[in-house]
PDB file of C-alpha atoms in Angstrom:
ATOM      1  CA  UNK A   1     -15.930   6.526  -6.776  1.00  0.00           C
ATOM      2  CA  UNK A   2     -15.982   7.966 -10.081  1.00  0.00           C
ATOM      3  CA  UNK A   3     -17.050  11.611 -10.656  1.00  0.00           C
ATOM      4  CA  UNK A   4     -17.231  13.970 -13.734  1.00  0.00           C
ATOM      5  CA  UNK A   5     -17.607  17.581 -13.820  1.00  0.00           C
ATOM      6  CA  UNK A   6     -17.349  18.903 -17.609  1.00  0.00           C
ATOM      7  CA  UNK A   7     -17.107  22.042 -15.987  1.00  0.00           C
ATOM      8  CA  UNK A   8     -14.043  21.577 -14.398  1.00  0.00           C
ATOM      9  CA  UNK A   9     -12.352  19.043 -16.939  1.00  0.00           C
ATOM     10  CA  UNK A  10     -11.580  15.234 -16.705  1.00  0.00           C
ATOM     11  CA  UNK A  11     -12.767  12.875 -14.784  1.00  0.00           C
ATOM     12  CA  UNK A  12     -11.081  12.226 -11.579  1.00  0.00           C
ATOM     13  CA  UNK A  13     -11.363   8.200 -10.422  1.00  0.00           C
ATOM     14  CA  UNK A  14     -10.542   7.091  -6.759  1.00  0.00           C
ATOM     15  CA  UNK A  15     -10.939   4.082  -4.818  1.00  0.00           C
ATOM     16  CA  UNK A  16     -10.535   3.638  -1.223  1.00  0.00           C
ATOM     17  CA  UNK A  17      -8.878  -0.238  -0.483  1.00  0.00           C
ATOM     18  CA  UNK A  18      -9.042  -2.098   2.325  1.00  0.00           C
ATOM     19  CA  UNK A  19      -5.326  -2.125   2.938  1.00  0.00           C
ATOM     20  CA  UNK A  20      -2.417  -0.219   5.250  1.00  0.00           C
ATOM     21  CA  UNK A  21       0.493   1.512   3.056  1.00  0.00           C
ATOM     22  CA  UNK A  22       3.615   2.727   3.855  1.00  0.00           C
ATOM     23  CA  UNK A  23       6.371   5.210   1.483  1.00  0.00           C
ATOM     24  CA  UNK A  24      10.027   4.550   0.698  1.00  0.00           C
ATOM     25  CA  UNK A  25      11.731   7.288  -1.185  1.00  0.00           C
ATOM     26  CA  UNK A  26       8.649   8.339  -2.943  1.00  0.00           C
ATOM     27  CA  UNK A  27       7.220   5.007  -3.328  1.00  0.00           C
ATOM     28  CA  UNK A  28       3.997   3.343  -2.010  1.00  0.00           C
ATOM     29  CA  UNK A  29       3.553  -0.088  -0.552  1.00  0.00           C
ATOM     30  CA  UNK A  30       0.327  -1.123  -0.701  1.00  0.00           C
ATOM     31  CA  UNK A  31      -0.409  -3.957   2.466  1.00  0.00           C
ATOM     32  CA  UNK A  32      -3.295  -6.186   1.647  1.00  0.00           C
ATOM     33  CA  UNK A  33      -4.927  -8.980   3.036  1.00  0.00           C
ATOM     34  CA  UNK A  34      -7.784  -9.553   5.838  1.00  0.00           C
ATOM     35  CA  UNK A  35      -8.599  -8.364   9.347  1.00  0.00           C
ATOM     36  CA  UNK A  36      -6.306  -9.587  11.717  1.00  0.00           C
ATOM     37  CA  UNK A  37      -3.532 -10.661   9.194  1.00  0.00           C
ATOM     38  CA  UNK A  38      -0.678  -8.111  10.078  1.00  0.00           C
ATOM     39  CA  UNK A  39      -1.075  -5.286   8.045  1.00  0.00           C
ATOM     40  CA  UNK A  40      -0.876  -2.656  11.120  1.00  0.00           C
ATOM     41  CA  UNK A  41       2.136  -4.823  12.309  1.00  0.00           C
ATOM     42  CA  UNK A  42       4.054  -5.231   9.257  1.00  0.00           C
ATOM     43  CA  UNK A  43       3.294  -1.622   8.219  1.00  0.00           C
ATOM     44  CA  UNK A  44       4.881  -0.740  11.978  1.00  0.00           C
ATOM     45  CA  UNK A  45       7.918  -3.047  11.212  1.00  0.00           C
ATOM     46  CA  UNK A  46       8.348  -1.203   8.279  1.00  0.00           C
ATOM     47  CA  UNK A  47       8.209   2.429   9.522  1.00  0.00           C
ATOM     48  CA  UNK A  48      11.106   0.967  12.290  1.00  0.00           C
ATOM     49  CA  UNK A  49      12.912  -0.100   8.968  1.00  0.00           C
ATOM     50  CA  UNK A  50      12.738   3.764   7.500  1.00  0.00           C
ATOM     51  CA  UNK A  51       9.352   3.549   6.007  1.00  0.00           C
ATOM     52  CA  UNK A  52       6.759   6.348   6.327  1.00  0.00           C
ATOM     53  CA  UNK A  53       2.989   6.032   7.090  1.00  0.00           C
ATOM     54  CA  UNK A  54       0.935   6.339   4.702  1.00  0.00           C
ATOM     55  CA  UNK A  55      -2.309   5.383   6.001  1.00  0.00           C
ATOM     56  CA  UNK A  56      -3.702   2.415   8.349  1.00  0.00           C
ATOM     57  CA  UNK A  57      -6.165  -0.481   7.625  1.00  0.00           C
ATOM     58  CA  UNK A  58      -7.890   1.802   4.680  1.00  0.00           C
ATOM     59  CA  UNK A  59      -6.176   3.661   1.978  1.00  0.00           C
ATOM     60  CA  UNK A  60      -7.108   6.100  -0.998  1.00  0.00           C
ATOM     61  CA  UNK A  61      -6.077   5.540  -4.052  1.00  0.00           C
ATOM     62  CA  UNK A  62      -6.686   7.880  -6.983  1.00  0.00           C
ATOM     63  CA  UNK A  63      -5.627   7.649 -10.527  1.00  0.00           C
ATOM     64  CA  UNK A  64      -3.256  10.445 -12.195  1.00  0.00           C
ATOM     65  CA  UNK A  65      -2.325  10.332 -15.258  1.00  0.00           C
ATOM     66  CA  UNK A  66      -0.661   6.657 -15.593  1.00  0.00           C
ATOM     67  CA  UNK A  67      -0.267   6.234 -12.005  1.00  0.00           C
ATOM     68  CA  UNK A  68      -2.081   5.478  -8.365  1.00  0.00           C
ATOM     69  CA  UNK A  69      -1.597   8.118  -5.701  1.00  0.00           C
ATOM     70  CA  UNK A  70      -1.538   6.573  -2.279  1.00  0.00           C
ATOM     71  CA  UNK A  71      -3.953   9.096   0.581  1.00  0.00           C
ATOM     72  CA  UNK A  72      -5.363   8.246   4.112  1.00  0.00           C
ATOM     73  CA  UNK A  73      -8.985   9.141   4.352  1.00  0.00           C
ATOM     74  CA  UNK A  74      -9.622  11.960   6.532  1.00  0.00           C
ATOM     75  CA  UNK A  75     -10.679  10.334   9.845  1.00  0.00           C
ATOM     76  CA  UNK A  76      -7.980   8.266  10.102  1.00  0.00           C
ATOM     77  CA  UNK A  77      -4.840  10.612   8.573  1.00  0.00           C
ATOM     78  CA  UNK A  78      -1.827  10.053  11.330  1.00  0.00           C
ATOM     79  CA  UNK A  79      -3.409   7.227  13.220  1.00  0.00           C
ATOM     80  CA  UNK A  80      -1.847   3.914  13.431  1.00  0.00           C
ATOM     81  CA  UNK A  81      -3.879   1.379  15.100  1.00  0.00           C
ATOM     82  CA  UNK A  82      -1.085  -1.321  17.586  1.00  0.00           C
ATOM     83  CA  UNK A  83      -2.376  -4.054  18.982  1.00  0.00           C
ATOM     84  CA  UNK A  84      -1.938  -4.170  22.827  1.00  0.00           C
ATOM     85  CA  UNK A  85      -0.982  -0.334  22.929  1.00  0.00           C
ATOM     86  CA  UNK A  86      -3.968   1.420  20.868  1.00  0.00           C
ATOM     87  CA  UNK A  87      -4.201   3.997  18.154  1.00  0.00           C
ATOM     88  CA  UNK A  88      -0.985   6.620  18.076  1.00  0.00           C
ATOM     89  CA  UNK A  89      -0.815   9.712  16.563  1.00  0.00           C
ATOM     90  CA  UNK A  90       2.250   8.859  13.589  1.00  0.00           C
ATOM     91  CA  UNK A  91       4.070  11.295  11.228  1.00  0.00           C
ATOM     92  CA  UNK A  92       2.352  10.607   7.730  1.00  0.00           C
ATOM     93  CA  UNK A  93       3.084  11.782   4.407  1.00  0.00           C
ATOM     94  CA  UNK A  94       0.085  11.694   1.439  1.00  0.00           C
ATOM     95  CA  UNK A  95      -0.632  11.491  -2.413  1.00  0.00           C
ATOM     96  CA  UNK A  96       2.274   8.700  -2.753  1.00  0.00           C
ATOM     97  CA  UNK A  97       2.885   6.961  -6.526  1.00  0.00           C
ATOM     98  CA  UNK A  98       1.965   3.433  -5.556  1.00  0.00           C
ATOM     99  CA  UNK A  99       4.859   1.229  -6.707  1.00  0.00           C
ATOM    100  CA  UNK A 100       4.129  -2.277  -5.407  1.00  0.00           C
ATOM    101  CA  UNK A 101       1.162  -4.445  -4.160  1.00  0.00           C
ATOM    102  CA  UNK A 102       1.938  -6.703  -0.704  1.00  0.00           C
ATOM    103  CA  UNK A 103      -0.934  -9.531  -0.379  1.00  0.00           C
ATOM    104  CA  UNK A 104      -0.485 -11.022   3.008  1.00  0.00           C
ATOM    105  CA  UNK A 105      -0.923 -14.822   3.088  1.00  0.00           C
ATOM    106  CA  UNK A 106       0.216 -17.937   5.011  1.00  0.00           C
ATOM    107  CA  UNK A 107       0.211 -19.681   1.414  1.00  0.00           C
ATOM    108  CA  UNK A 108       3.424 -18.917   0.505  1.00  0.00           C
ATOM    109  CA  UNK A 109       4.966 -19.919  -3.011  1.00  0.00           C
ATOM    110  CA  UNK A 110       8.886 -21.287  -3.148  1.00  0.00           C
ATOM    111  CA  UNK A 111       9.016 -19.684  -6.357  1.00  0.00           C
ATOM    112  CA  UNK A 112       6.260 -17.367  -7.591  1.00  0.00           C
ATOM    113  CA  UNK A 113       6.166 -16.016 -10.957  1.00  0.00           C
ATOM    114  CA  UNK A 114       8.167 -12.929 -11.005  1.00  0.00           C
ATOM    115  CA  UNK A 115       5.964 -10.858 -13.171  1.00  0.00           C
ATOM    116  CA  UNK A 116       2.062 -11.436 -11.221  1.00  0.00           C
ATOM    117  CA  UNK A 117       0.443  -8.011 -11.543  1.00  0.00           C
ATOM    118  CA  UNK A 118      -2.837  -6.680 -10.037  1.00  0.00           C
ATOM    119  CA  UNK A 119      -4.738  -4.002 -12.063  1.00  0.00           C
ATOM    120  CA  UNK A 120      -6.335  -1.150  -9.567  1.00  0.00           C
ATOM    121  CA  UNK A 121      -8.228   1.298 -11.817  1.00  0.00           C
ATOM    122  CA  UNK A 122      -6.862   0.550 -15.136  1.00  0.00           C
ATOM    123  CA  UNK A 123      -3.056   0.442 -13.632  1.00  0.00           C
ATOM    124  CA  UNK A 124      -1.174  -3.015 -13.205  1.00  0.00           C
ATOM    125  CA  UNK A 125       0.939  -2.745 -10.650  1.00  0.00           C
ATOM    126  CA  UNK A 126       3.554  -5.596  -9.531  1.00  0.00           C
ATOM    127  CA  UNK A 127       2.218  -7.951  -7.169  1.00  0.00           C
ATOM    128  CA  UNK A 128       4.139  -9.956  -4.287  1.00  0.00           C
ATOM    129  CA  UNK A 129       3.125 -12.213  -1.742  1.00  0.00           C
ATOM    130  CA  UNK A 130       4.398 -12.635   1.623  1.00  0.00           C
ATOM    131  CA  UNK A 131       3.601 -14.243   5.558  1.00  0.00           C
ATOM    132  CA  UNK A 132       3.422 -11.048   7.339  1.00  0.00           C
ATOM    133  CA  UNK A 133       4.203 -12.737  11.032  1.00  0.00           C
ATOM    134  CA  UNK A 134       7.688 -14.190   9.945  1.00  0.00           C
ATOM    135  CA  UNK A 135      10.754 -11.948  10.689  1.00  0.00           C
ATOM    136  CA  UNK A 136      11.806 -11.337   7.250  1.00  0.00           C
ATOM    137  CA  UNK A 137       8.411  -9.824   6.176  1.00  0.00           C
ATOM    138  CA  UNK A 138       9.933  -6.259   6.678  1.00  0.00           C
ATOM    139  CA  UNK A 139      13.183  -7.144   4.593  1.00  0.00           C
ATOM    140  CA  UNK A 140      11.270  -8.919   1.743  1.00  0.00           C
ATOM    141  CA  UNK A 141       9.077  -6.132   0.946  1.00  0.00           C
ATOM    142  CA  UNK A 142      12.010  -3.418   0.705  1.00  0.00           C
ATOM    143  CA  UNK A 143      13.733  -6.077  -1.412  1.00  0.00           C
ATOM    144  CA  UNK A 144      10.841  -6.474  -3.610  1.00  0.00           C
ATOM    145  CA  UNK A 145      10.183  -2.342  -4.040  1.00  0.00           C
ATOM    146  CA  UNK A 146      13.595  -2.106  -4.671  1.00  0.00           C
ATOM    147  CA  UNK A 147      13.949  -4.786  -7.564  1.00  0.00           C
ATOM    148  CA  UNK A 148      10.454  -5.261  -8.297  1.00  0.00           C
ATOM    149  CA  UNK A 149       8.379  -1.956  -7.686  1.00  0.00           C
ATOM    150  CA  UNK A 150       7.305   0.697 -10.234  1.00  0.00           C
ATOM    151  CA  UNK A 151       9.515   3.417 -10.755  1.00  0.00           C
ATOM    152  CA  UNK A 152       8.648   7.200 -10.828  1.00  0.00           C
TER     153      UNK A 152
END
């Protein structure tokens, strides 16, 4: 959604992604990848590993400036869907710099190029991909927004 008001200055550009995302020290992690592929599960593995919830299963992103803010949309703001248990009320934080880009796959690289990038509204941001059900899912994405993830 684009929108321009010349009224009230610049144009403001959002997009809302089919992904869950999670914060680290001021730091989004965008979780990508299709229904039923573990986004809810890895983004719950993550919040047990420090993480914060961003949002669940859809996600806001807006542009500012040189940089994606991370939002829930409305309906779903503090809601965290778990399979088996249902949808739980979670302790969320909002308008997050998005620093990395987690596309879940079974396809799984040995050694991926270090520098794949995906562009979301004009911004490239760093790219990794990973098998959400193994164990070290959790530990590979705070290793890659650590090394690899944009810094603000």
């Amino acid at each position: 959604m684009n929108q321009m008001n010349p009224e009230r200055g610049p144009r403001i550009s959002a997009e809302t992604l089919h992904a869950s995302s999670v914060a680290l020290d001021g730091r989004a992690v965008l979780i990508s990848g299709p229904s039923g592929s573990g986004k809810s599960d890895l983004a719950l593995r993550l919040l047990d590993r420090g993480f914060t919830l961003v949002s669940d299963d859809q996600t806001i992103v807006k542009k500012d400036g040189a940089r994606l803010l991370a939002s829930a949309p409305p309906t779903i703001a503090g809601k965290l869907e778990i399979r088996g248990i249902g949808i739980i009320e979670m302790e969320r934080i909002d308008n997050v710099p998005v620093g990395l880009i987690v596309e879940l796959t079974s396809d799984i690289q040995r050694l991926p190029d270090d520098s794949r990038e995906r562009p979301i509204l004009g911004v490239r941001l760093p790219l990794i991909s990973i098998d959400a059900m193994t164990a070290s899912a959790p530990s590979k994405v705070a290793l890659a927004l650590d090394r690899m993830g944009l810094k603000f």
